[in-house]
Amino acid sequence: MNISDKLRKHLAFSAAGVVPFPETFDGYLNYEVGGELRNSAKPELWRSLSHAVPNPTWRIDGAIFGTRYFATPLFLLSDFPPLRIDVVIPDQLDWAQELWGVLGASDSVHMHDERVANLGISRYLVLLLDSWSSSYPDFERIYRGLPFGSSIVVGNIGLKLSESRIRINRNIQLPSHLLSISNLQELWKLQDDSMPVAVDLHRLRFVKRLFSSICLIEHAGKPMIFKSNTQSPSSIYHEIKVLLSLPPHPNIVGPPKALVTISSDSHSEKCLICGFLLEYYELGSLEAYLPQIRDSHSLRAQDQLRWSLELASALIHIHSQVGMFYSDLKMDNILLRLINGKVSIVLVDFEQSRNLYTWAPPEVFYVEWIAELSFRGLTRIDGLSDQLMLEFREVMERYFSSRGVTLPVPVQPLDYDNPQHGWYYPWLTSTPEEQESGSVYCLGRALWCIFECVGNTSNVLGRSHPHDSDSQYEFPMFTYRTPDSIQQIIRKCTSGAREWTGDGPLGLFRRGGKVYPRGRTGTMGQPIATVEETKEAVKRVWKLEIVKAKEFLLAREKYRNGSADVDDVELLGYLRRPTLKDVHVFLKDLEIEETETVQKVI
């Protein structure tokens, strides 16, 4: 079954278990890559979309679910600030159906990095933007003058480029949601010398968009990272606050090098913070590095142990601060740098927001899955009746009441409200011990990646990776690469994981731009499921997940009030995990053993 951005919400979240699957998109769900376009469009368009665009004047650096593209005008690159002007297009369902195959509609959903530039939709947009910008009077002046975070909106993806409707959406509302340095100083009770220096956005030179919120830029002749969020600036302010308050640690990213500002309007001298600068780590992340050293056979046990120890040490440091937690541990947030000739890790991304369900501990995503069925402010799709939501809300109200939590749960606002530890309620409503146990779980999955040399733990429905993108090799499959002792500590760290309970990974699998029931993907001798069978599997999988989530919340509630029985405790795997210090001691002992073994050989 092909996926689209809109359909993704009917596949990858708990509401899919109770909301009927849309019935009007069977043509898209079943489409196959074929020759439809040859009979419907001019041959030159077919050739243009099937091959690289010669002498392009625009470049696509990445995308978000195939409906928002990071487009760069190459003719401005020599001296251009990171204005964060995206190209927004309709959902894949609304593209001309003759183009679905050649544009790579379903593949555009899961490719978020520069691989998307090789899809037909990126070539389509490059051709369209080239034609549009070259015919636009005084385009460079107008483009340079756009407000930060504006967008180019493409109204339709049709058979003729000339019929596409394009308009510029000037983001004139964003400044009203931004704060000045003095505003934040007052909120955080910080002195002037505690705040990073300010630098105007237009003093930065854009190089490349790396991720949705991350740009590679040059400042004062040095490559740096510019992080910003044009959709939710409050997350940027919270991360700045966390980075300024966290004591230094060699394996944790330091405070911002500078705060990036824009003017509130063309006539004002008031500077508003739109992002911040960080050091650029050119070695990249473990997500990409691990498969590379695996494929080049340059794996060394000393490196694996060092990275594991550094990661455990960083997490211990974070949890030693009152109320602090780290909720987004995954391999693309573990960057690399050289220290004394050795590759060491640096932990980044301190927004304290949600993680992928393939990384989050079950005690986190079970809370989220039921909460999203309970409160309108958290729902992802329409179709939930008031009566149905009331039934789930009663479950959540009872659960939160048992933990002394006052409703409503916090929801991240557009305007920053200075929360102490962010807005992500599954972590916020956990005790410090439970938060540490959650970090131990994520550490266990990270250890599996480090020792098995893979970039991610499991197949994700809405996102693929340049390496191991559609691999059937997932946590907790072990090979000769992981010593038995490491396998045992990983099992302990990930106690409560669905993979140890007999359920295995989520019962859906993405292969390229298609989703199938696990075991029926058409690969490795498996049969291939039809669209109708996949729809039934989606409903069945999420219904079961909802049942398990409710059982877990009830067991946790009973454990909290002292009435849990043996079966309840069995569901609460986080109670049986080691502490972060336990894991660190274990890894340190292994490192000593490894060193002694090497010395004996020498």
PDB file of C-alpha atoms in Angstrom, residues 550-559 561-576:
ATOM      1  CA  LYS A 550      -4.590   0.632  28.473  1.00  0.00           C
ATOM      2  CA  GLU A 551      -3.436  -2.496  30.297  1.00  0.00           C
ATOM      3  CA  PHE A 552      -0.043  -0.901  30.912  1.00  0.00           C
ATOM      4  CA  LEU A 553      -1.513   2.339  32.280  1.00  0.00           C
ATOM      5  CA  LEU A 554      -3.828   0.398  34.596  1.00  0.00           C
ATOM      6  CA  ALA A 555      -0.926  -1.752  35.847  1.00  0.00           C
ATOM      7  CA  ARG A 556       1.164   1.340  36.475  1.00  0.00           C
ATOM      8  CA  GLU A 557      -1.727   2.989  38.284  1.00  0.00           C
ATOM      9  CA  LYS A 558      -2.182  -0.087  40.501  1.00  0.00           C
ATOM     10  CA  TYR A 559       1.546  -0.288  41.196  1.00  0.00           C
ATOM     11  CA  ASN A 561      -1.308   2.781  44.788  1.00  0.00           C
ATOM     12  CA  GLY A 562       0.073  -0.535  46.027  1.00  0.00           C
ATOM     13  CA  SER A 563      -2.570  -2.875  44.588  1.00  0.00           C
ATOM     14  CA  ALA A 564      -0.579  -4.393  41.686  1.00  0.00           C
ATOM     15  CA  ASP A 565      -0.440  -8.180  41.382  1.00  0.00           C
ATOM     16  CA  VAL A 566       2.254 -10.334  39.773  1.00  0.00           C
ATOM     17  CA  ASP A 567       0.791  -9.944  36.274  1.00  0.00           C
ATOM     18  CA  ASP A 568       0.704  -6.158  36.642  1.00  0.00           C
ATOM     19  CA  VAL A 569       4.338  -5.990  37.711  1.00  0.00           C
ATOM     20  CA  GLU A 570       5.313  -8.199  34.783  1.00  0.00           C
ATOM     21  CA  LEU A 571       3.986  -5.509  32.422  1.00  0.00           C
ATOM     22  CA  LEU A 572       6.166  -2.842  34.049  1.00  0.00           C
ATOM     23  CA  GLY A 573       9.507  -3.774  32.541  1.00  0.00           C
ATOM     24  CA  TYR A 574      11.102  -0.472  33.500  1.00  0.00           C
ATOM     25  CA  LEU A 575      11.164  -1.668  37.134  1.00  0.00           C
ATOM     26  CA  ARG A 576      13.773  -4.298  36.203  1.00  0.00           C
TER      27      ARG A 576
END
